[in-house]
PDB file of C-alpha atoms in Angstrom:
ATOM      1  CA  MET M   5      24.399  22.365  95.701  1.00  0.00           C
ATOM      2  CA  LEU M   6      25.714  19.869  92.769  1.00  0.00           C
ATOM      3  CA  ARG M   7      22.755  20.273  90.646  1.00  0.00           C
ATOM      4  CA  LEU M   8      22.845  23.682  91.056  1.00  0.00           C
ATOM      5  CA  ILE M   9      26.090  24.372  89.764  1.00  0.00           C
ATOM      6  CA  LEU M  10      25.900  21.836  86.785  1.00  0.00           C
ATOM      7  CA  VAL M  11      22.752  23.941  85.895  1.00  0.00           C
ATOM      8  CA  PHE M  12      24.563  27.366  86.169  1.00  0.00           C
ATOM      9  CA  LEU M  13      27.846  25.827  84.505  1.00  0.00           C
ATOM     10  CA  PHE M  14      25.702  24.539  81.310  1.00  0.00           C
ATOM     11  CA  LEU M  15      23.361  27.812  81.358  1.00  0.00           C
ATOM     12  CA  PHE M  16      26.832  30.101  81.217  1.00  0.00           C
ATOM     13  CA  VAL M  17      28.415  27.717  78.157  1.00  0.00           C
ATOM     14  CA  PHE M  18      25.059  27.648  76.833  1.00  0.00           C
ATOM     15  CA  LEU M  19      24.518  31.274  76.953  1.00  0.00           C
ATOM     16  CA  LEU M  20      28.260  31.917  75.683  1.00  0.00           C
ATOM     17  CA  VAL M  21      28.248  29.419  72.576  1.00  0.00           C
ATOM     18  CA  SER M  22      25.222  31.243  71.688  1.00  0.00           C
ATOM     19  CA  ILE M  23      26.648  34.404  70.911  1.00  0.00           C
ATOM     20  CA  PRO M  24      28.466  32.935  67.168  1.00  0.00           C
ATOM     21  CA  ILE M  25      25.288  31.072  66.576  1.00  0.00           C
ATOM     22  CA  GLN M  26      23.016  34.043  67.138  1.00  0.00           C
ATOM     23  CA  LEU M  27      25.241  35.492  64.426  1.00  0.00           C
ATOM     24  CA  VAL M  28      24.874  32.385  62.271  1.00  0.00           C
ATOM     25  CA  LEU M  29      20.858  32.628  62.493  1.00  0.00           C
ATOM     26  CA  TRP M  30      20.773  36.370  61.777  1.00  0.00           C
ATOM     27  CA  ILE M  31      22.283  35.133  58.488  1.00  0.00           C
ATOM     28  CA  ILE M  32      20.114  32.746  58.063  1.00  0.00           C
ATOM     29  CA  GLY M  33      16.857  35.028  59.003  1.00  0.00           C
ATOM     30  CA  LYS M  34      17.854  37.258  56.224  1.00  0.00           C
ATOM     31  CA  PHE M  35      17.441  34.597  53.769  1.00  0.00           C
ATOM     32  CA  ASN M  36      14.692  32.449  55.209  1.00  0.00           C
ATOM     33  CA  ILE M  37      13.355  33.460  58.332  1.00  0.00           C
ATOM     34  CA  GLN M  38      10.980  30.645  59.066  1.00  0.00           C
ATOM     35  CA  ALA M  39      14.128  28.629  59.202  1.00  0.00           C
ATOM     36  CA  LYS M  40      16.016  30.363  61.676  1.00  0.00           C
ATOM     37  CA  LYS M  41      12.576  30.341  64.073  1.00  0.00           C
ATOM     38  CA  HIS M  42      12.449  26.340  63.399  1.00  0.00           C
ATOM     39  CA  ALA M  43      16.405  25.831  64.018  1.00  0.00           C
ATOM     40  CA  SER M  44      15.917  28.540  67.106  1.00  0.00           C
ATOM     41  CA  LEU M  45      13.070  26.420  68.259  1.00  0.00           C
ATOM     42  CA  ALA M  46      14.983  22.778  67.986  1.00  0.00           C
ATOM     43  CA  ILE M  47      18.018  24.464  70.332  1.00  0.00           C
ATOM     44  CA  VAL M  48      16.782  26.097  73.017  1.00  0.00           C
ATOM     45  CA  ASN M  49      14.415  23.091  73.267  1.00  0.00           C
ATOM     46  CA  TRP M  50      17.505  21.044  73.304  1.00  0.00           C
ATOM     47  CA  GLY M  51      18.810  23.502  76.111  1.00  0.00           C
ATOM     48  CA  PHE M  52      15.477  22.773  77.948  1.00  0.00           C
ATOM     49  CA  ARG M  53      15.926  18.997  77.813  1.00  0.00           C
ATOM     50  CA  MET M  54      19.359  19.185  79.575  1.00  0.00           C
ATOM     51  CA  VAL M  55      18.290  21.828  82.096  1.00  0.00           C
ATOM     52  CA  ALA M  56      15.789  19.430  82.865  1.00  0.00           C
ATOM     53  CA  PHE M  57      18.161  16.268  83.044  1.00  0.00           C
ATOM     54  CA  LEU M  58      20.859  17.455  84.969  1.00  0.00           C
ATOM     55  CA  SER M  59      18.180  19.054  87.772  1.00  0.00           C
ATOM     56  CA  GLY M  60      17.185  15.433  88.198  1.00  0.00           C
ATOM     57  CA  VAL M  61      13.819  16.160  87.172  1.00  0.00           C
ATOM     58  CA  LYS M  62      11.371  13.066  86.606  1.00  0.00           C
ATOM     59  CA  LEU M  63       8.466  14.185  84.165  1.00  0.00           C
ATOM     60  CA  THR M  64       5.298  12.351  84.052  1.00  0.00           C
ATOM     61  CA  VAL M  65       3.113  13.845  80.470  1.00  0.00           C
ATOM     62  CA  ILE M  66      -0.574  13.392  80.468  1.00  0.00           C
ATOM     63  CA  GLY M  67      -2.956  14.022  77.561  1.00  0.00           C
ATOM     64  CA  GLU M  68      -0.288  15.390  75.282  1.00  0.00           C
ATOM     65  CA  GLU M  69      -2.586  13.733  72.563  1.00  0.00           C
ATOM     66  CA  ASN M  70      -4.744  16.719  73.392  1.00  0.00           C
ATOM     67  CA  VAL M  71      -2.505  19.235  71.980  1.00  0.00           C
ATOM     68  CA  PRO M  72      -3.471  20.144  68.290  1.00  0.00           C
ATOM     69  CA  LYS M  73      -1.006  19.976  66.043  1.00  0.00           C
ATOM     70  CA  ASP M  74      -2.266  21.658  62.763  1.00  0.00           C
ATOM     71  CA  GLN M  75      -3.008  25.107  64.289  1.00  0.00           C
ATOM     72  CA  ALA M  76      -1.352  27.804  66.826  1.00  0.00           C
ATOM     73  CA  VAL M  77      -3.136  27.355  69.954  1.00  0.00           C
ATOM     74  CA  LEU M  78      -3.027  29.414  73.600  1.00  0.00           C
ATOM     75  CA  TYR M  79      -1.733  27.546  76.197  1.00  0.00           C
ATOM     76  CA  ILE M  80      -2.549  28.429  79.662  1.00  0.00           C
ATOM     77  CA  GLY M  81      -1.748  27.450  82.784  1.00  0.00           C
ATOM     78  CA  ASN M  82      -0.893  27.667  86.848  1.00  0.00           C
ATOM     79  CA  HIS M  83       2.862  29.157  87.585  1.00  0.00           C
ATOM     80  CA  ARG M  84       4.664  28.224  90.345  1.00  0.00           C
ATOM     81  CA  SER M  85       8.488  27.879  89.181  1.00  0.00           C
ATOM     82  CA  TYR M  86      10.880  29.056  86.462  1.00  0.00           C
ATOM     83  CA  PHE M  87      10.609  25.396  85.748  1.00  0.00           C
ATOM     84  CA  ASP M  88       7.465  25.350  84.727  1.00  0.00           C
ATOM     85  CA  ILE M  89       8.624  27.227  81.094  1.00  0.00           C
ATOM     86  CA  VAL M  90      11.682  24.509  81.031  1.00  0.00           C
ATOM     87  CA  LEU M  91       9.518  21.793  81.461  1.00  0.00           C
ATOM     88  CA  SER M  92       6.771  22.668  79.141  1.00  0.00           C
ATOM     89  CA  TYR M  93       8.563  25.120  76.490  1.00  0.00           C
ATOM     90  CA  ALA M  94      10.775  21.778  75.314  1.00  0.00           C
ATOM     91  CA  ARG M  95       7.416  19.880  74.156  1.00  0.00           C
ATOM     92  CA  VAL M  96       5.718  22.058  72.241  1.00  0.00           C
ATOM     93  CA  PRO M  97       5.030  21.135  68.484  1.00  0.00           C
ATOM     94  CA  ARG M  98       5.098  23.912  66.831  1.00  0.00           C
ATOM     95  CA  LEU M  99       6.421  27.657  66.737  1.00  0.00           C
ATOM     96  CA  THR M 100       5.542  28.957  70.212  1.00  0.00           C
ATOM     97  CA  GLY M 101       6.065  32.313  71.856  1.00  0.00           C
ATOM     98  CA  TYR M 102       5.712  32.583  75.104  1.00  0.00           C
ATOM     99  CA  ILE M 103       4.535  36.043  77.503  1.00  0.00           C
ATOM    100  CA  ALA M 104       7.258  36.917  79.943  1.00  0.00           C
ATOM    101  CA  LYS M 105       8.030  39.634  81.929  1.00  0.00           C
ATOM    102  CA  LYS M 106       9.918  42.658  80.702  1.00  0.00           C
ATOM    103  CA  GLU M 107      12.618  41.846  83.625  1.00  0.00           C
ATOM    104  CA  ILE M 108      14.392  38.943  81.068  1.00  0.00           C
ATOM    105  CA  LEU M 109      15.081  41.530  78.585  1.00  0.00           C
ATOM    106  CA  LYS M 110      18.138  42.890  81.005  1.00  0.00           C
ATOM    107  CA  VAL M 111      19.900  39.618  79.871  1.00  0.00           C
ATOM    108  CA  PRO M 112      20.670  40.396  76.356  1.00  0.00           C
ATOM    109  CA  VAL M 113      21.486  36.507  74.781  1.00  0.00           C
ATOM    110  CA  LEU M 114      18.257  34.945  76.461  1.00  0.00           C
ATOM    111  CA  ALA M 115      16.070  37.814  75.411  1.00  0.00           C
ATOM    112  CA  GLN M 116      17.610  37.158  71.568  1.00  0.00           C
ATOM    113  CA  TRP M 117      16.416  33.375  71.875  1.00  0.00           C
ATOM    114  CA  MET M 118      12.790  34.315  73.064  1.00  0.00           C
ATOM    115  CA  ARG M 119      12.604  37.486  70.297  1.00  0.00           C
ATOM    116  CA  ASN M 120      13.683  34.598  68.078  1.00  0.00           C
ATOM    117  CA  LEU M 121      10.735  32.479  69.017  1.00  0.00           C
ATOM    118  CA  ASP M 122       8.111  35.219  69.038  1.00  0.00           C
ATOM    119  CA  CYS M 123       8.090  35.653  72.955  1.00  0.00           C
ATOM    120  CA  LEU M 124       6.554  38.867  73.813  1.00  0.00           C
ATOM    121  CA  PHE M 125       7.503  40.826  77.218  1.00  0.00           C
ATOM    122  CA  LEU M 126       5.362  42.559  79.255  1.00  0.00           C
ATOM    123  CA  ASP M 127       5.406  45.442  81.249  1.00  0.00           C
ATOM    124  CA  ARG M 128       2.564  44.875  84.123  1.00  0.00           C
ATOM    125  CA  GLU M 129       2.605  48.390  86.109  1.00  0.00           C
ATOM    126  CA  ASP M 130       1.796  49.670  81.770  1.00  0.00           C
ATOM    127  CA  ILE M 131      -1.538  48.713  81.137  1.00  0.00           C
ATOM    128  CA  ARG M 132      -1.114  50.290  77.345  1.00  0.00           C
ATOM    129  CA  GLN M 133       2.215  48.545  76.627  1.00  0.00           C
ATOM    130  CA  GLY M 134       0.091  45.587  78.224  1.00  0.00           C
ATOM    131  CA  LEU M 135      -2.839  45.574  75.627  1.00  0.00           C
ATOM    132  CA  GLN M 136      -0.053  46.338  72.942  1.00  0.00           C
ATOM    133  CA  VAL M 137       1.258  42.745  73.936  1.00  0.00           C
ATOM    134  CA  ILE M 138      -1.909  41.045  73.568  1.00  0.00           C
ATOM    135  CA  LEU M 139      -3.048  42.596  70.603  1.00  0.00           C
ATOM    136  CA  THR M 140       0.484  41.457  68.919  1.00  0.00           C
ATOM    137  CA  ALA M 141      -0.260  38.076  70.314  1.00  0.00           C
ATOM    138  CA  ILE M 142      -3.429  37.747  68.762  1.00  0.00           C
ATOM    139  CA  ASP M 143      -1.574  38.488  65.069  1.00  0.00           C
ATOM    140  CA  ASN M 144       0.828  35.779  66.022  1.00  0.00           C
ATOM    141  CA  VAL M 145      -1.765  33.482  66.513  1.00  0.00           C
ATOM    142  CA  LYS M 146      -3.346  34.635  63.083  1.00  0.00           C
ATOM    143  CA  ASN M 147      -0.213  33.707  61.398  1.00  0.00           C
ATOM    144  CA  GLY M 148       0.146  30.330  62.726  1.00  0.00           C
ATOM    145  CA  ILE M 149       2.464  30.825  65.742  1.00  0.00           C
ATOM    146  CA  SER M 150       1.045  29.733  69.281  1.00  0.00           C
ATOM    147  CA  MET M 151       0.986  31.455  72.729  1.00  0.00           C
ATOM    148  CA  CYS M 152       1.325  30.776  76.018  1.00  0.00           C
ATOM    149  CA  ILE M 153       0.560  32.588  79.081  1.00  0.00           C
ATOM    150  CA  TYR M 154       0.168  32.333  82.801  1.00  0.00           C
ATOM    151  CA  PRO M 155      -3.080  34.067  83.497  1.00  0.00           C
ATOM    152  CA  GLU M 156      -2.298  34.849  87.059  1.00  0.00           C
ATOM    153  CA  GLY M 157       0.168  37.249  86.147  1.00  0.00           C
ATOM    154  CA  THR M 158       2.831  36.511  88.238  1.00  0.00           C
ATOM    155  CA  ARG M 159       4.481  33.429  89.805  1.00  0.00           C
ATOM    156  CA  ASN M 160       2.695  32.078  92.692  1.00  0.00           C
ATOM    157  CA  SER M 161       4.572  30.813  95.861  1.00  0.00           C
ATOM    158  CA  THR M 162       1.288  29.182  97.206  1.00  0.00           C
ATOM    159  CA  ASP M 163      -0.533  26.155  95.997  1.00  0.00           C
ATOM    160  CA  VAL M 164      -3.659  28.257  96.109  1.00  0.00           C
ATOM    161  CA  MET M 165      -3.927  29.634  92.757  1.00  0.00           C
ATOM    162  CA  LEU M 166      -4.488  33.322  91.674  1.00  0.00           C
ATOM    163  CA  PRO M 167      -7.624  34.667  90.359  1.00  0.00           C
ATOM    164  CA  PHE M 168      -7.181  34.459  86.388  1.00  0.00           C
ATOM    165  CA  HIS M 169      -6.921  37.871  84.385  1.00  0.00           C
ATOM    166  CA  LYS M 170      -9.705  38.183  82.322  1.00  0.00           C
ATOM    167  CA  GLY M 171      -7.441  39.797  79.380  1.00  0.00           C
ATOM    168  CA  SER M 172      -5.281  36.933  78.654  1.00  0.00           C
ATOM    169  CA  PHE M 173      -8.133  34.956  77.064  1.00  0.00           C
ATOM    170  CA  LYS M 174      -8.534  37.976  74.535  1.00  0.00           C
ATOM    171  CA  ILE M 175      -5.643  36.328  72.644  1.00  0.00           C
ATOM    172  CA  ALA M 176      -7.867  33.028  71.748  1.00  0.00           C
ATOM    173  CA  GLN M 177     -11.454  35.151  71.459  1.00  0.00           C
ATOM    174  CA  LYS M 178      -9.955  37.202  69.263  1.00  0.00           C
ATOM    175  CA  SER M 179      -7.863  35.434  66.885  1.00  0.00           C
ATOM    176  CA  GLY M 180     -10.386  31.983  67.211  1.00  0.00           C
ATOM    177  CA  CYS M 181      -7.893  29.772  68.483  1.00  0.00           C
ATOM    178  CA  PRO M 182      -8.428  26.759  71.136  1.00  0.00           C
ATOM    179  CA  ILE M 183      -7.361  27.313  74.455  1.00  0.00           C
ATOM    180  CA  VAL M 184      -5.044  24.247  76.068  1.00  0.00           C
ATOM    181  CA  PRO M 185      -5.065  24.176  79.706  1.00  0.00           C
ATOM    182  CA  MET M 186      -1.767  23.149  81.134  1.00  0.00           C
ATOM    183  CA  THR M 187      -1.573  21.837  84.609  1.00  0.00           C
ATOM    184  CA  ILE M 188       1.582  21.769  86.480  1.00  0.00           C
ATOM    185  CA  ASN M 189       2.428  19.924  89.699  1.00  0.00           C
ATOM    186  CA  ASN M 190       5.283  19.730  92.268  1.00  0.00           C
ATOM    187  CA  SER M 191       7.512  22.243  90.107  1.00  0.00           C
ATOM    188  CA  GLY M 192       8.529  24.217  92.916  1.00  0.00           C
ATOM    189  CA  ALA M 193       9.748  21.481  94.771  1.00  0.00           C
ATOM    190  CA  ILE M 194      12.985  21.584  91.953  1.00  0.00           C
ATOM    191  CA  PHE M 195      14.156  25.138  93.227  1.00  0.00           C
ATOM    192  CA  GLU M 196      11.677  27.327  94.642  1.00  0.00           C
ATOM    193  CA  ASP M 197      10.801  25.249  97.895  1.00  0.00           C
ATOM    194  CA  HIS M 198      14.314  25.242  98.829  1.00  0.00           C
ATOM    195  CA  ILE M 199      16.343  28.186  97.350  1.00  0.00           C
ATOM    196  CA  PRO M 200      19.123  28.401  96.559  1.00  0.00           C
ATOM    197  CA  PHE M 201      19.511  24.567  95.679  1.00  0.00           C
ATOM    198  CA  ILE M 202      18.081  22.294  92.977  1.00  0.00           C
ATOM    199  CA  LYS M 203      16.696  18.685  94.165  1.00  0.00           C
ATOM    200  CA  LYS M 204      15.181  15.716  92.331  1.00  0.00           C
ATOM    201  CA  ALA M 205      11.604  16.118  91.920  1.00  0.00           C
ATOM    202  CA  HIS M 206       9.052  14.470  90.361  1.00  0.00           C
ATOM    203  CA  VAL M 207       6.754  16.688  88.549  1.00  0.00           C
ATOM    204  CA  VAL M 208       3.055  16.185  86.510  1.00  0.00           C
ATOM    205  CA  LEU M 209       2.308  17.870  83.317  1.00  0.00           C
ATOM    206  CA  GLU M 210      -1.058  17.145  82.016  1.00  0.00           C
ATOM    207  CA  TYR M 211      -2.303  18.920  78.905  1.00  0.00           C
ATOM    208  CA  GLY M 212      -6.447  19.112  79.196  1.00  0.00           C
ATOM    209  CA  LYS M 213      -9.046  18.927  76.423  1.00  0.00           C
ATOM    210  CA  PRO M 214      -8.679  21.991  74.151  1.00  0.00           C
ATOM    211  CA  ILE M 215     -11.467  24.594  74.809  1.00  0.00           C
ATOM    212  CA  TYR M 216     -12.895  26.530  71.760  1.00  0.00           C
ATOM    213  CA  PRO M 217     -14.298  29.950  73.131  1.00  0.00           C
ATOM    214  CA  ASN M 218     -16.949  30.274  70.215  1.00  0.00           C
ATOM    215  CA  GLU M 219     -18.733  26.475  71.008  1.00  0.00           C
ATOM    216  CA  LEU M 220     -18.893  27.806  74.743  1.00  0.00           C
ATOM    217  CA  SER M 221     -22.488  28.771  76.185  1.00  0.00           C
ATOM    218  CA  PRO M 222     -23.102  32.377  76.544  1.00  0.00           C
ATOM    219  CA  GLU M 223     -22.316  32.753  80.743  1.00  0.00           C
ATOM    220  CA  ASP M 224     -19.235  30.779  80.141  1.00  0.00           C
ATOM    221  CA  LYS M 225     -17.630  32.779  77.316  1.00  0.00           C
ATOM    222  CA  LYS M 226     -18.376  35.956  79.417  1.00  0.00           C
ATOM    223  CA  ASN M 227     -16.769  34.404  82.403  1.00  0.00           C
ATOM    224  CA  ILE M 228     -14.330  32.334  80.674  1.00  0.00           C
ATOM    225  CA  ASP M 229     -11.639  33.229  83.241  1.00  0.00           C
ATOM    226  CA  ASP M 230     -13.080  31.157  85.742  1.00  0.00           C
ATOM    227  CA  TYR M 231     -14.305  28.422  83.294  1.00  0.00           C
ATOM    228  CA  CYS M 232     -10.674  27.552  82.719  1.00  0.00           C
ATOM    229  CA  TYR M 233      -9.726  28.458  86.522  1.00  0.00           C
ATOM    230  CA  LYS M 234     -11.646  25.549  87.701  1.00  0.00           C
ATOM    231  CA  ILE M 235     -10.326  23.338  85.105  1.00  0.00           C
ATOM    232  CA  ILE M 236      -7.077  23.862  85.760  1.00  0.00           C
ATOM    233  CA  GLN M 237      -7.679  23.527  89.573  1.00  0.00           C
ATOM    234  CA  GLU M 238      -9.869  20.301  89.169  1.00  0.00           C
ATOM    235  CA  THR M 239      -6.733  18.872  87.325  1.00  0.00           C
ATOM    236  CA  TYR M 240      -4.021  20.285  89.642  1.00  0.00           C
ATOM    237  CA  GLU M 241      -6.066  18.210  92.742  1.00  0.00           C
ATOM    238  CA  LYS M 242      -6.818  15.599  91.019  1.00  0.00           C
ATOM    239  CA  ASN M 243      -2.803  14.957  89.937  1.00  0.00           C
ATOM    240  CA  GLN M 244      -1.501  15.807  93.728  1.00  0.00           C
ATOM    241  CA  PRO M 245      -1.474  12.261  94.825  1.00  0.00           C
ATOM    242  CA  LEU M 246       0.813  11.392  91.892  1.00  0.00           C
ATOM    243  CA  VAL M 247       3.900  13.506  92.622  1.00  0.00           C
TER     244      VAL M 247
END
């Protein structure tokens, strides 16, 4: 219970202090939008690292050298916990937007931080709006901003991954960017496995080698969702004994 209180207290103070900071960033953005984005990234990454620290997370990272630093990428990963975002976002090497559910818009200050970082909000019940989100994500990547999407479409409460949505991969197929598989083991042990408590946990995060859609065989290119699913599933099973 102590960890839960510490995390929520930190988040409350962080969001409260964010109000004047957002005003300063708004002013900075009027003169230099890139400075605003990079400052937002540094602040949010620090905040997420603090949340992980207060939660008692021990994180093992494998394959971080596989992430290209000189170009935008599409991160894809399995999704078991809110902490998937906390742990992975704190390690991105360049401006990166996550595709999140539209309900986050109900938290105004948090939503503004996400807007600063080119995050997009998806209405899973509106096909037309979902298409527009994908098109915007493609434009972001073409403009040098990495994107992250969880192709299962929702947080999965089991250890068996849901099928990947093929549309998630249009971001890479249409922009030509590499896909970076991102496999997370044991993140549910921090919070979701014993709600409402936050407990110490060992989490393994592995970045796979980048996948270039245009270099795949015609069959794998056609079924890129299954191709990436298999890579993440095999990595998940490989790393399960480590946690």
